Coordinates of C-alpha atoms in Angstrom, one line a residue:
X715 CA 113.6 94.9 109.8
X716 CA 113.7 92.4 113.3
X717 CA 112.1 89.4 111.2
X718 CA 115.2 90.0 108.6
X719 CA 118.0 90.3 112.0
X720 CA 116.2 87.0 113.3
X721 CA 116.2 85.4 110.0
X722 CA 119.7 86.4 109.8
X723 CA 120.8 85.3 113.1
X724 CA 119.6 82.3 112.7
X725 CA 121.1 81.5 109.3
X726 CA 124.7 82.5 111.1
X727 CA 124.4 80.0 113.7
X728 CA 122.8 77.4 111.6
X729 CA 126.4 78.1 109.1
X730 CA 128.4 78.0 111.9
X731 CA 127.4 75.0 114.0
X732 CA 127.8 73.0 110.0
X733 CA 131.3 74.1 109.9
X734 CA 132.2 73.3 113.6
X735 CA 130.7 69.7 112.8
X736 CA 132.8 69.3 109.5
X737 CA 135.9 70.6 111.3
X738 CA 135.7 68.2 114.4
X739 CA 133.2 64.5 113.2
X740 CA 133.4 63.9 116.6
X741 CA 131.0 66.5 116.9
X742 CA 128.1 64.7 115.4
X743 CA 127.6 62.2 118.3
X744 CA 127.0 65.1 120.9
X745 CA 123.1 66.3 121.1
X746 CA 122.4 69.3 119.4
X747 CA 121.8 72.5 122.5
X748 CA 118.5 73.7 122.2
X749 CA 118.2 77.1 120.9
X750 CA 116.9 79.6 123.4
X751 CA 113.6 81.1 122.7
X752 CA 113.6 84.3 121.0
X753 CA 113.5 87.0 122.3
X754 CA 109.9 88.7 122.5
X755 CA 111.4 92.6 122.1
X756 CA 109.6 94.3 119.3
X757 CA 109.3 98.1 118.5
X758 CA 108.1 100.3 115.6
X759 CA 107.2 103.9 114.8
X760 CA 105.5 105.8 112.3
X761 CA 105.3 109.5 111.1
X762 CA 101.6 111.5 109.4
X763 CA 101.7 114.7 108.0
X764 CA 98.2 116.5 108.2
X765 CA 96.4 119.2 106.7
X766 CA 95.2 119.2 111.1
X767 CA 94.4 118.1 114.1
X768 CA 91.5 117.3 115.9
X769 CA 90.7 115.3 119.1
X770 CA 88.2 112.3 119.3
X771 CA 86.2 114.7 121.6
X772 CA 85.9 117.4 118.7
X773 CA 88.6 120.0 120.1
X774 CA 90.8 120.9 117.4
X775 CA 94.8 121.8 118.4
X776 CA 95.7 122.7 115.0
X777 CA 94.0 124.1 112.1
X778 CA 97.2 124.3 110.0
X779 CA 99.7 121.4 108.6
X780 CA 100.8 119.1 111.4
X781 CA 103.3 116.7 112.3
X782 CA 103.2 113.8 113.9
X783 CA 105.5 111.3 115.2
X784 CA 105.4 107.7 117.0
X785 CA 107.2 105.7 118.4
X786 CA 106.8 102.1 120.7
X787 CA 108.5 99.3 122.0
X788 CA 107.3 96.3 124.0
X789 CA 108.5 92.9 125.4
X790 CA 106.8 90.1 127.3
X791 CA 107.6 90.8 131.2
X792 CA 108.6 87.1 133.1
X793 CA 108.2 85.5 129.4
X794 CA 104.2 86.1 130.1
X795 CA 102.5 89.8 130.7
X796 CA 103.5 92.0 127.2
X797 CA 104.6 95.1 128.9
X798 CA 104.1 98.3 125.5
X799 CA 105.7 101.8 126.1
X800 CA 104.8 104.5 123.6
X801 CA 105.2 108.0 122.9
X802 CA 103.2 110.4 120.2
X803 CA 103.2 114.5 119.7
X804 CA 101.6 116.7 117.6
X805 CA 103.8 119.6 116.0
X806 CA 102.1 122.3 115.0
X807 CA 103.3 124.2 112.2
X808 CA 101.1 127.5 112.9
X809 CA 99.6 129.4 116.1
X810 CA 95.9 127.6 116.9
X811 CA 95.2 130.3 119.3
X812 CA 96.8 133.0 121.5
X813 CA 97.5 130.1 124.2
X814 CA 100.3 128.8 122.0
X815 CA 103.2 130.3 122.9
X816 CA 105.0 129.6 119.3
X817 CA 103.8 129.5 115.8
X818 CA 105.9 126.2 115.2
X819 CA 106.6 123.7 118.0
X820 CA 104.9 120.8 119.9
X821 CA 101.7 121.5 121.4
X822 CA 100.8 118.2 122.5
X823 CA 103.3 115.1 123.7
X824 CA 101.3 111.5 124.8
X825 CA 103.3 108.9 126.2
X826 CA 101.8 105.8 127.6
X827 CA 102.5 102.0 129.1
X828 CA 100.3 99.1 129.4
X829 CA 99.3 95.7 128.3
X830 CA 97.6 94.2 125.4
X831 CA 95.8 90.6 125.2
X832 CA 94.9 89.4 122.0
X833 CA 93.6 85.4 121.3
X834 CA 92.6 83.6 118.6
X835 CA 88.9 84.5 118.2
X836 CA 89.5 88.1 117.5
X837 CA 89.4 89.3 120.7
X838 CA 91.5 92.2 122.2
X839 CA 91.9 94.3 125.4
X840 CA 94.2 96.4 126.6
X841 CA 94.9 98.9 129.6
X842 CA 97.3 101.9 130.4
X843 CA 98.3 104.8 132.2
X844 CA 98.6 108.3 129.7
X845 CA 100.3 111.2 130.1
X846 CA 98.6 113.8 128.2
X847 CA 101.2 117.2 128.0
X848 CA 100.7 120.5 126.2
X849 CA 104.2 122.5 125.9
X850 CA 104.6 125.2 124.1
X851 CA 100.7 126.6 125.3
X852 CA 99.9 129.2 127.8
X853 CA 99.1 127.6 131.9
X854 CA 100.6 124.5 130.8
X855 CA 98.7 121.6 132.4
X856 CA 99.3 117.9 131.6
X857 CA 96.4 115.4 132.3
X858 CA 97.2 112.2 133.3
X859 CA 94.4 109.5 132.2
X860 CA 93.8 105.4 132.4
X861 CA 92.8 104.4 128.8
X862 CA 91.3 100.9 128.6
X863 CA 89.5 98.9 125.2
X864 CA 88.1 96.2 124.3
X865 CA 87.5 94.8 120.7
X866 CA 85.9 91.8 118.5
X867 CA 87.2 91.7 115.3
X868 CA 84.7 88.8 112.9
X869 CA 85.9 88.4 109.7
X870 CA 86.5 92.2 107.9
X871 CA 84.3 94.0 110.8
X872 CA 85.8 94.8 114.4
X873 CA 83.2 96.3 117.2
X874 CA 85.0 97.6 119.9
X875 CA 84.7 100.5 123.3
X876 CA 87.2 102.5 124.5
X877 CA 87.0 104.2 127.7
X878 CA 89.2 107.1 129.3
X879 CA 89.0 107.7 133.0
X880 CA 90.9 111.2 134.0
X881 CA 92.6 111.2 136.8
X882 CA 94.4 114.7 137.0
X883 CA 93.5 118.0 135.3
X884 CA 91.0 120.5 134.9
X885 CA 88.6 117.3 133.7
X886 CA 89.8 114.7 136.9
X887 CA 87.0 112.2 137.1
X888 CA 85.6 113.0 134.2
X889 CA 84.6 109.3 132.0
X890 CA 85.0 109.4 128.1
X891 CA 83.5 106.7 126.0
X892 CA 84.2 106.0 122.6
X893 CA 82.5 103.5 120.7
X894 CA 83.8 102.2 117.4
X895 CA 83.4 100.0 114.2
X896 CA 85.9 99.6 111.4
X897 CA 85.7 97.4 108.2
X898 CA 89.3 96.7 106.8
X899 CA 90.0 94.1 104.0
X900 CA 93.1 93.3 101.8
X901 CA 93.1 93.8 97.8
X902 CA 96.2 92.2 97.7
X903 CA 98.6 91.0 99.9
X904 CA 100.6 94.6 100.1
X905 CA 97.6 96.9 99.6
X906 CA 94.5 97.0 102.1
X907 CA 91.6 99.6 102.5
X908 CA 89.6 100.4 105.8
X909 CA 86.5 102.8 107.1
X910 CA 86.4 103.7 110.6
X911 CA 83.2 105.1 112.6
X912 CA 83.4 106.1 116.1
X913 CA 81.1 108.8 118.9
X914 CA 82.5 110.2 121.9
X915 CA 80.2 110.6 124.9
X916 CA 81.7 112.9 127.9
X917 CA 80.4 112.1 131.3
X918 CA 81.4 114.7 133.9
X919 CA 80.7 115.9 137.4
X920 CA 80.7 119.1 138.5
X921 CA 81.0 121.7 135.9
X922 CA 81.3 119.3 133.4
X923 CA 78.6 118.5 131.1
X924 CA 77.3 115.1 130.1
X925 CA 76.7 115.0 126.3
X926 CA 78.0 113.3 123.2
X927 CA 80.0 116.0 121.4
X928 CA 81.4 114.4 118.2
X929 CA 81.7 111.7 115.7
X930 CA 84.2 111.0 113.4
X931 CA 84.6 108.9 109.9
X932 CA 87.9 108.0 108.8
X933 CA 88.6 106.1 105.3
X934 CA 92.1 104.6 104.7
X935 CA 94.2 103.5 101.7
X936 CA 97.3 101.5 102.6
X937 CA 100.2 100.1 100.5
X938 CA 103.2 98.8 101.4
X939 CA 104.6 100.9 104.5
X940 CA 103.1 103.8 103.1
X941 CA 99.0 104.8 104.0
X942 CA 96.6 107.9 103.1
X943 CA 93.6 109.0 104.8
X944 CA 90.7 111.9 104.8
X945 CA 88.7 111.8 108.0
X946 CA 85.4 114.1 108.9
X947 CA 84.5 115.5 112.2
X948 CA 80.8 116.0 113.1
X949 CA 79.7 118.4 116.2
X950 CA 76.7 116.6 118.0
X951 CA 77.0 119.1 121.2
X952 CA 78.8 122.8 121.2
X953 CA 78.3 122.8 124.9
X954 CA 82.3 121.6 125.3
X955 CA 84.6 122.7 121.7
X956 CA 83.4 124.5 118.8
X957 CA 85.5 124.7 115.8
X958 CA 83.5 127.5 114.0
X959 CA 86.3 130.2 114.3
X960 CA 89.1 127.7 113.0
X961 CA 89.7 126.7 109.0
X962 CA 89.9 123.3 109.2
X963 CA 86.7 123.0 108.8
X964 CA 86.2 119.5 110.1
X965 CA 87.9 117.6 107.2
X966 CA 91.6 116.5 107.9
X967 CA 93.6 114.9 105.1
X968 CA 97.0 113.2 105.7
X969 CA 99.9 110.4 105.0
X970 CA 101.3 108.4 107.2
X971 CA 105.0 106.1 107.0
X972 CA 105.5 103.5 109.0
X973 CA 108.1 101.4 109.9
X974 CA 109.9 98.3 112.3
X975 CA 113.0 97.5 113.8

């Protein structure tokens, strides 16, 4: 929807500078103003429904259908730094565990703001600051994180590492790294498919253990707006999360909409 406002835009003024001309010929012997740059404000959102919910590090937060919403917005700070502010949650349409205080309501709300760099060759880094809240769930205790990644995309392969350094909560100091891979190509222009790999290695002090505790494989048919995915979690360590007592049995199935303004 912006591309059509700027297209738009830009077909008004180019109508009405022609009919300013033709009104007054004098008109055609002063220089033309430059048009300013446009401007670099973007945002977009999308919504999944899924059969669940389970984090990169194996926990699952919901074994039943779940929601879940996005939204983001960004702009380029003094014309240079891209400045991205986001906001996810998960809603939960049944009770994970006693610790959820409600059998439907938000049990998880993310929100976020960084920078992203991406050039020519297929490179890509990016860093931010997370909030990570849990409402609705018993001793409610957010966890505030910085989330950095870096990525090579070549061709239909990207190779990238994501780490996640807590700051605050019951895991402060603790270092997540997440390796990934993902092949993605186009059929046609309006319909592409992808596979996604990635582990998750938890390295903690203390209490915490160090350990990789789960991989997951995501496969992804998009079309249009509109995209479907089944993903598989595997348990390489129970010494953090377990998901034997839950049904989703580490399969998740979902939809996803998505959309720009």
């Amino acid at each position: 929807m912006k591309a059509f406002k700027i297209v738009g835009l830009a077909t008004l003024m180019a109508l009405s500078t022609a009919l300013a001309q033709e009104a007054d010929p004098a008109a055609e012997a002063e220089a033309t103003p430059e048009m300013s740059e446009a401007s670099s404000l973007w945002a977009s959102g999308s919504i999944d429904v899924s059969s669940g919910y389970i984090c990169d590090s194996g926990e699952v937060l919901s074994d039943a259908l779940a929601i879940q919403p996005w939204f983001g917005f960004g702009f380029d700070a003094f014309g240079k730094i891209p400045l991205e502010f986001s906001a996810w949650a998960n809603y939960a349409t049944d009770r994970i565990s006693e610790d959820q205080t409600q059998k439907h309501c938000f049990n998880e709300v993310d929100l976020s703001i960084g920078t992203t760099f991406k050039n020519d060759t297929g490179t890509a880094a990016s860093l931010s600051l997370v909030t990570w809240q849990y409402p609705n769930m018993a001793g409610w205790n957010g966890e505030e994180l910085l989330f950095g990644s870096l990525s090579q995309t070549v061709g239909v392969l990207t190779l990238g590492l994501e780490l996640e350094y807590m700051l605050t909560g019951d895991c402060d100091n603790d270092l997540h790294i997440i390796p990934f891979a993902e092949i993605g190509f186009d059929i046609t222009d309006d319909v592409s498919v992808a596979l996604y790999g990635q582990l998750y290695y938890n390295y903690g002090e203390g209490e915490s253990i160090d350990a990789w505790t789960a991989y997951n494989v995501m496969a992804t048919i998009s079309a249009f707006d509109f995209s479907i995915y089944a993903a598989y979690w595997g348990q390489i360590s129970d010494k953090i999360y377990t998901d034997e007592e839950h049904d989703v049995e580490n399969t998740v199935y979902g939809i996803s909409y998505s959309f720009e303004l």
